[in-house]
CSV table of C-alpha atoms and ligand atoms in Angstrom, one decimal:
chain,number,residue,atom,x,y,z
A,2,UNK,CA,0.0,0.0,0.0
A,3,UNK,CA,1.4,3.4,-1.2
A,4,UNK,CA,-0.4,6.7,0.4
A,5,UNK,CA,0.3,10.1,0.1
A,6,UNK,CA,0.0,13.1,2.9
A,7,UNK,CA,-1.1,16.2,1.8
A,8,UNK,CA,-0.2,19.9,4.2
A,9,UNK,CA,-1.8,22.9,2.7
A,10,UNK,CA,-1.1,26.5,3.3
A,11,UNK,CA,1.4,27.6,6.1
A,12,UNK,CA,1.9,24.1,7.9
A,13,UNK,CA,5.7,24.2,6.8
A,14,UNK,CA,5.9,27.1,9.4
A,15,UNK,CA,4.5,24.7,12.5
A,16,UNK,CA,6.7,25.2,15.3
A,17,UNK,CA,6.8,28.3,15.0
A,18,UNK,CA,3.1,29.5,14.0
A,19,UNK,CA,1.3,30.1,16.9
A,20,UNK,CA,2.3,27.7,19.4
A,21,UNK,CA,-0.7,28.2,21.5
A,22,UNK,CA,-2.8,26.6,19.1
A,23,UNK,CA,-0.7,24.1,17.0
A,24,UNK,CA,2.5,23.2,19.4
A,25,UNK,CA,5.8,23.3,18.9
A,26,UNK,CA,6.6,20.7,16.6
A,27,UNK,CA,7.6,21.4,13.5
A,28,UNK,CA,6.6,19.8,9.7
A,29,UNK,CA,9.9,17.8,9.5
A,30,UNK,CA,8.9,15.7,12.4
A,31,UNK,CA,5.4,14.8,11.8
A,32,UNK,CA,6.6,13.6,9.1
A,33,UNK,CA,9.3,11.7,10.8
A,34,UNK,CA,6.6,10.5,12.5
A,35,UNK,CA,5.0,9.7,9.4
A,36,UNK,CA,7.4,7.5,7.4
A,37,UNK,CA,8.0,5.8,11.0
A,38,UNK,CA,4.6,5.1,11.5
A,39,UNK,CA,4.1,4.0,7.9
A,40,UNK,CA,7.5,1.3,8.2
A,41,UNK,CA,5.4,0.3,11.3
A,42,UNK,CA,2.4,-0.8,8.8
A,43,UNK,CA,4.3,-1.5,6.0
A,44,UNK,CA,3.1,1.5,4.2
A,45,UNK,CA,4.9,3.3,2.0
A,46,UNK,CA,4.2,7.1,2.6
A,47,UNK,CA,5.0,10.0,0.2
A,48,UNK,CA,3.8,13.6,1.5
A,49,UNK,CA,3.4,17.1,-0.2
A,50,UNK,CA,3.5,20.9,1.3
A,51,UNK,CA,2.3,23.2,-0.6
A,52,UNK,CA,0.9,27.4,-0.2
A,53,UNK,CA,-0.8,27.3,-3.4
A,54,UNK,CA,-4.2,25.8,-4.1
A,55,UNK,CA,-3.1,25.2,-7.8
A,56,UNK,CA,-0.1,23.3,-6.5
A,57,UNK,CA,-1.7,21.0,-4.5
A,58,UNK,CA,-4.9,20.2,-6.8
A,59,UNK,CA,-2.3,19.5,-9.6
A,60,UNK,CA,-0.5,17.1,-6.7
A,61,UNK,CA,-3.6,15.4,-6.3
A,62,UNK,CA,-4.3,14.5,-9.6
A,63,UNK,CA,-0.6,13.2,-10.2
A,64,UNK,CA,-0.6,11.0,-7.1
A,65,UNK,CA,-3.8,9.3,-7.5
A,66,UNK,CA,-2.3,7.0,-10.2
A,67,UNK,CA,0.6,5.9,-7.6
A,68,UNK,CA,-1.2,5.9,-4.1
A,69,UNK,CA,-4.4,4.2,-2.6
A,70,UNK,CA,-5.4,7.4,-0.5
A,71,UNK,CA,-4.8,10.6,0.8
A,72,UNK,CA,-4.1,12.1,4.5
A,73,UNK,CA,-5.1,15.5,3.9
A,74,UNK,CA,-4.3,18.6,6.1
A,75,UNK,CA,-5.9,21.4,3.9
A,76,UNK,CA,-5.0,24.4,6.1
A,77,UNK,CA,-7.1,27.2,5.4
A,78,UNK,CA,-8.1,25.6,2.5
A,79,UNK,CA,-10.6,23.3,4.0
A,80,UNK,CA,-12.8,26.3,4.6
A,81,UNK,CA,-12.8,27.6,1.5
A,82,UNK,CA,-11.6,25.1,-1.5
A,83,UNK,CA,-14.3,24.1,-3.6
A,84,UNK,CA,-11.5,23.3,-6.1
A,85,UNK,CA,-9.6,20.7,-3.6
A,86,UNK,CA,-12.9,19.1,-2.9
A,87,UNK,CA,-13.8,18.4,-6.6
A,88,UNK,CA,-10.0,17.1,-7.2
A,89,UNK,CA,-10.6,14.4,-4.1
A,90,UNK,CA,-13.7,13.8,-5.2
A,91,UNK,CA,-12.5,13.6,-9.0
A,92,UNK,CA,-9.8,11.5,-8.4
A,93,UNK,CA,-12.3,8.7,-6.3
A,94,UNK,CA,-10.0,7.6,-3.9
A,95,UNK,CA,-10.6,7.3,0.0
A,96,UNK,CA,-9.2,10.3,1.9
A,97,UNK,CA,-8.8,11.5,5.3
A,98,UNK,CA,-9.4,15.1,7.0
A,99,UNK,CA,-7.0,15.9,9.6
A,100,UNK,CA,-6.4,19.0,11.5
A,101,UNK,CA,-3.9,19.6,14.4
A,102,UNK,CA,-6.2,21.7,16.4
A,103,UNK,CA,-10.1,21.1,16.9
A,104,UNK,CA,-11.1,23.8,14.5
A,105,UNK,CA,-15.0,23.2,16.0
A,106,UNK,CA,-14.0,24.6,18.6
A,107,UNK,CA,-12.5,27.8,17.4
A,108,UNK,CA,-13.4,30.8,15.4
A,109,UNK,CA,-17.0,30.7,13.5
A,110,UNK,CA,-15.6,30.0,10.1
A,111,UNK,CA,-13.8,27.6,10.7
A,112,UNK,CA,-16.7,25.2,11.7
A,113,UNK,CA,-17.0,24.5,8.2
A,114,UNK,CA,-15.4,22.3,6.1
A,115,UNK,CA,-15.6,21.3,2.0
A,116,UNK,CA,-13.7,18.2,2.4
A,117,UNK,CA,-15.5,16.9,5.6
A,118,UNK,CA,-18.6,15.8,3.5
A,119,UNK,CA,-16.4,13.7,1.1
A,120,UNK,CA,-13.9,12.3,3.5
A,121,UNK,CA,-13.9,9.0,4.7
A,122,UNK,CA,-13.0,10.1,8.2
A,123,UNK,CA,-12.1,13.3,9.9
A,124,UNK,CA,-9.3,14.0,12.7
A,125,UNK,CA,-9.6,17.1,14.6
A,126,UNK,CA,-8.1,18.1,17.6
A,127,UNK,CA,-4.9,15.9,18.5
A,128,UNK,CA,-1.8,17.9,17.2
A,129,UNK,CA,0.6,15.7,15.5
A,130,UNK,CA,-1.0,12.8,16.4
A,131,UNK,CA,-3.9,13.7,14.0
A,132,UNK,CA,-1.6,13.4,11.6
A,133,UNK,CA,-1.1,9.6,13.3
A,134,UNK,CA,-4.6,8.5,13.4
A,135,UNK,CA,-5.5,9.4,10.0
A,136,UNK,CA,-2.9,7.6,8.8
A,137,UNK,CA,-4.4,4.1,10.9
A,138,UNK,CA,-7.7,5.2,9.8
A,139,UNK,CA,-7.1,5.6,5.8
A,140,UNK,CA,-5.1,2.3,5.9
A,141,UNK,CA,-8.0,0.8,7.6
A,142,UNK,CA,-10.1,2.3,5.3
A,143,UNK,CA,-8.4,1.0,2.0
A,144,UNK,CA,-7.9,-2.6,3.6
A,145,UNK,CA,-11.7,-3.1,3.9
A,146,UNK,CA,-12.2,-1.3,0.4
A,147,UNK,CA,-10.3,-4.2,-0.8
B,17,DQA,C1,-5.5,23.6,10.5
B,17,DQA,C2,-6.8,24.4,10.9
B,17,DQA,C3,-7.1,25.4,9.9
B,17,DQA,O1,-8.3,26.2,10.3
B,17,DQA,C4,-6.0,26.4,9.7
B,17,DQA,O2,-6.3,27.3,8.7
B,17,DQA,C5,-4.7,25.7,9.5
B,17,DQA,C6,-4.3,24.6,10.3
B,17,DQA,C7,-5.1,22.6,11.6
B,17,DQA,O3,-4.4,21.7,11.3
B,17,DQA,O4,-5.5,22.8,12.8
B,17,DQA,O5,-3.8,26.2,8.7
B,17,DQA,O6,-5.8,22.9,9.4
């Protein structure tokens, strides 16, 4: 099994963006974390950081004919991309919401999400280990998918 994880907008900043809220580690060791995790499963994981909307649709599309899912950390982008919902949709193959922080329980807008509809699960709320349990949860996903 091959999947790929997908950071939006200013997550190659964490651990330094507003600890408060997201922590202090930084990108490089979720993924870390990631590719350990994914050894742990025997999963192969490729991941993808991007500030551009453009960037990351066009990553999408690419992947989907290598991978089996997606962990996807839209950023912003959650609350706003119609675009990166249609591309996850479009590319019909089982995804994964995750946010670091519990965005329900933060500022208004937020509380809504394009991809949450579409996903096959959603992770809110654990910091890095969001990242963690998506990852369980899409290879859990794709296993019964057959
Ligand atoms: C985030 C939550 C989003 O609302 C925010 O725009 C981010 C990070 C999270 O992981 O908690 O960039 O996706």
């Amino acid at each position: 099994m091959r999947v790929a994880v997908v950071h939006g907008p200013n997550l190659r900043l964490l651990g330094r963006r507003e600890p408060e809220v997201y922590g202090h580690t930084t990108l490089e060791e979720i993924e870390h974390r990631l590719h350990a995790l994914g050894r742990e499963l025997s999963v192969e994981v490729e991941s993808f950081q991007s500030n551009s909307e453009g960037a990351l649709i066009d990553f999408v599309e690419s992947a989907a004919s290598r991978v089996d899912g997606f962990v996807v950390n839209g950023g912003a982008l959650t609350h706003t991309s119609i675009a990166l919902r249609d591309c996850l949709v479009g590319v019909d193959l089982p995804f994964v919401e995750v946010h670091l922080s519990n965005t329900a329980a933060r500022e208004r807008f937020r509380r809504r999400s394009y991809l949450s509809s579409v996903a096959g699960g959603v992770v809110y709320g654990f910091g890095p280990q969001s990242y963690l349990l998506g990852l369980r949860g899409l290879v859990a996903l794709v296993e019964k998918n057959g």
